[in-house]
Coordinates of C-alpha atoms in Angstrom, one line a residue:
M1 CA 0.0 0.0 0.0
T2 CA 2.7 2.5 0.9
D3 CA 4.5 2.2 -2.5
S4 CA 1.4 3.5 -4.3
I5 CA 1.0 6.3 -1.7
R6 CA 4.5 7.5 -1.6
R7 CA 5.2 8.3 -5.3
R8 CA 7.7 10.8 -5.9
T9 CA 6.8 13.6 -8.5
G10 CA 8.4 17.0 -9.5
G11 CA 7.3 20.4 -10.1
R12 CA 4.0 21.7 -8.8
S13 CA 2.7 18.3 -8.0
A14 CA 5.7 17.9 -5.5
R15 CA 5.0 21.3 -4.0
V16 CA 1.3 20.3 -3.6
R17 CA 2.2 17.0 -2.0
Q18 CA 4.6 18.6 0.6
A19 CA 2.1 21.4 1.4
V20 CA -0.7 18.7 2.1
L21 CA 1.6 16.5 4.2
A22 CA 2.7 19.4 6.2
A23 CA -0.8 20.6 6.8
T24 CA -1.9 17.1 7.8
L25 CA 0.9 16.9 10.5
E26 CA 0.1 20.4 11.7
A27 CA -3.8 19.5 11.8
L28 CA -2.9 16.3 13.8
A29 CA -0.8 18.3 16.2
D30 CA -3.3 20.9 16.8
N31 CA -6.6 18.8 16.9
G32 CA -5.7 15.0 17.1
F33 CA -6.7 12.1 14.9
D34 CA -10.5 12.3 15.5
E35 CA -11.0 16.0 14.5
L36 CA -8.8 15.8 11.3
S37 CA -10.6 16.1 8.1
I38 CA -9.6 16.4 4.5
G39 CA -11.5 19.7 4.3
A40 CA -9.4 21.4 7.1
V41 CA -6.2 19.9 5.6
A42 CA -7.2 21.5 2.2
A43 CA -7.9 24.8 4.0
R44 CA -4.4 24.8 5.7
A45 CA -2.6 23.6 2.5
G46 CA -4.4 26.0 0.2
V47 CA -5.6 23.3 -2.2
H48 CA -8.9 21.9 -3.3
E49 CA -10.4 18.9 -1.5
T50 CA -10.5 17.0 -4.8
S51 CA -6.8 17.4 -5.3
I52 CA -6.4 15.4 -2.0
Y53 CA -8.9 12.8 -2.6
R54 CA -7.5 12.3 -6.1
R55 CA -4.1 11.6 -4.8
W56 CA -4.8 9.7 -1.4
K57 CA -8.2 8.6 -1.8
T58 CA -8.9 8.4 2.0
R59 CA -8.0 10.3 5.2
D60 CA -6.3 7.3 6.6
R61 CA -4.0 7.0 3.7
L62 CA -3.3 10.6 3.8
I63 CA -2.4 10.4 7.6
L64 CA -0.3 7.3 7.0
D65 CA 1.7 9.0 4.2
A66 CA 2.3 12.2 6.5
L67 CA 3.6 10.1 9.4
L68 CA 6.0 8.1 7.2
E69 CA 7.3 11.1 5.5
H70 CA 7.9 12.8 8.9
S71 CA 9.5 9.5 10.2
A72 CA 11.8 9.1 7.0
E73 CA 13.0 12.6 7.0
N74 CA 13.7 12.9 10.8
L75 CA 14.4 9.4 11.9
P76 CA 16.6 7.9 9.1
V77 CA 18.5 4.5 9.4
P78 CA 22.0 5.4 10.2
D79 CA 25.0 3.5 9.0
T80 CA 28.0 4.2 11.2
G81 CA 29.8 1.0 10.7
S82 CA 28.9 -0.6 13.9
L83 CA 25.7 -1.8 15.5
R84 CA 26.4 0.1 18.8
G85 CA 27.0 3.3 16.7
D86 CA 23.9 2.7 14.6
L87 CA 21.6 2.3 17.6
I88 CA 23.0 5.3 19.4
E89 CA 22.4 7.4 16.5
F90 CA 18.9 6.0 15.9
N91 CA 18.0 6.9 19.6
R92 CA 19.5 10.4 19.4
S93 CA 17.4 11.1 16.3
L94 CA 14.4 9.8 18.1
M95 CA 15.2 12.0 21.1
A96 CA 15.5 15.1 18.9
I97 CA 12.1 14.2 17.3
V98 CA 10.1 13.9 20.5
E99 CA 11.7 17.0 21.8
S100 CA 10.4 19.0 18.9
P101 CA 7.0 20.7 19.3
L102 CA 5.7 18.7 16.4
G103 CA 7.0 15.5 17.7
T104 CA 5.7 16.3 21.2
A105 CA 2.3 16.8 19.9
L106 CA 2.4 13.7 17.5
G107 CA 3.6 11.6 20.4
R108 CA 0.6 12.5 22.6
V109 CA -1.8 11.9 19.5
M110 CA -0.2 8.5 19.0
A111 CA -0.4 7.6 22.7
G112 CA -3.7 8.8 23.8
G113 CA -7.2 9.3 22.5
D114 CA -9.8 6.7 21.4
D115 CA -8.2 3.7 19.7
G116 CA -10.9 3.4 17.0
P117 CA -10.2 1.0 14.0
E118 CA -9.1 3.9 11.7
F119 CA -6.5 5.1 14.0
A120 CA -5.2 1.6 15.0
E121 CA -4.8 0.6 11.4
A122 CA -2.9 3.7 10.6
R123 CA -0.7 3.4 13.7
A124 CA -0.1 -0.4 12.9
E125 CA 1.0 0.4 9.4
F126 CA 3.2 3.3 10.5
W127 CA 5.1 1.0 13.2
R128 CA 5.3 -2.1 10.7
T129 CA 7.2 0.3 8.3
R130 CA 9.4 1.5 11.1
L131 CA 10.1 -2.0 12.1
A132 CA 11.3 -2.9 8.5
A133 CA 13.6 0.3 8.5
G134 CA 14.9 -1.1 12.0
C135 CA 15.6 -4.6 10.7
V136 CA 18.3 -3.1 8.4
M137 CA 20.6 -2.1 11.3
L138 CA 20.5 -5.6 12.9
D139 CA 20.9 -7.4 9.5
R140 CA 23.9 -5.3 8.8
A141 CA 25.3 -6.4 12.2
V142 CA 24.8 -10.0 11.3
A143 CA 26.5 -9.6 8.0
R144 CA 29.4 -8.0 9.8
G145 CA 29.7 -10.6 12.3
E146 CA 28.7 -8.5 15.3
L147 CA 25.7 -10.6 16.0
A148 CA 25.5 -14.5 15.6
A149 CA 21.9 -14.4 14.3
A150 CA 19.1 -12.0 13.7
P151 CA 17.3 -11.4 17.0
D152 CA 13.6 -10.5 17.6
T153 CA 13.8 -7.2 15.8
W154 CA 10.5 -5.9 17.2
L155 CA 11.6 -6.7 20.8
V156 CA 14.9 -5.1 20.2
L157 CA 13.4 -1.7 18.9
E158 CA 10.8 -1.8 21.8
T159 CA 13.5 -2.1 24.3
L160 CA 15.7 0.5 22.5
T161 CA 13.0 3.2 22.2
A162 CA 10.7 2.6 25.1
P163 CA 12.9 4.6 27.6
V164 CA 12.8 7.6 25.4
H165 CA 9.1 7.6 25.1
F166 CA 8.8 6.8 28.9
R167 CA 10.6 9.9 29.8
K168 CA 8.9 12.2 27.3
L169 CA 5.3 11.0 27.9
L170 CA 5.2 9.8 31.5
T171 CA 8.1 11.0 33.9
R172 CA 8.8 14.2 31.8
E173 CA 12.5 14.0 32.7
P174 CA 14.9 15.6 30.4
F175 CA 17.3 13.8 28.2
D176 CA 20.7 14.0 29.8
D177 CA 23.9 13.7 28.1
G178 CA 25.0 10.0 27.4
F179 CA 21.3 8.8 27.9
A180 CA 21.3 7.2 24.4
E181 CA 24.5 5.4 25.0
R182 CA 23.4 4.1 28.4
I183 CA 20.2 2.6 26.7
V184 CA 22.1 1.0 23.9
D185 CA 24.8 -0.6 26.3
L186 CA 21.9 -2.0 28.4
V187 CA 20.2 -3.4 25.4
L188 CA 23.5 -4.9 24.0
N189 CA 25.1 -6.0 27.2
G190 CA 22.2 -6.6 29.6
L191 CA 22.8 -6.3 33.5
P192 CA 26.2 -7.3 34.5
M193 CA 25.4 -10.3 36.9
T194 CA 27.8 -11.7 39.4
S195 CA 29.1 -15.3 38.9
R196 CA 27.3 -16.2 42.2
A197 CA 23.9 -15.0 40.8
R198 CA 24.5 -16.9 37.6
T199 CA 25.2 -20.1 39.3
S200 CA 22.3 -19.9 41.7
D201 CA 19.9 -20.2 38.8

């Protein structure tokens, strides 16, 4: 589905696409998922509703494309040459996103509100796409010989990113220097157990 949504075009069509996607993100941030309408987005973007319907067909496809575009531009898959470096840069980019005004608003939209079928499907598709991107970092680590085998990618990404969202949405603690590194080292190395603790099991 996303391949048909995310066509790259040039000239005026590209400008209209970017204006509509930006307006969609702004509308999500200001009013939330339930209140977003094609008409409101069209008014913000300065285009006709028919232009939006012709390209995206439905509100859900428009929202999904906007979220994927925002994620691709602001949370790219890094390639530092090492798994540790990739994961640190990935989390640093995530921290920068959630600290931005738009990222803060979108995080609250994604985490709260009614979990109706439209929102649930758009959110699930968004995370499936992000998971596929995250697999790249782990697959490269296997190819380099850093990992013996590809792990549970979804669990790795959940463990990697959960502390960032936890601080932002729940405890509201600031991201201190070295936070990304400490998360990654915990994910890669686990807790340093003593030999006595290991043998007691």
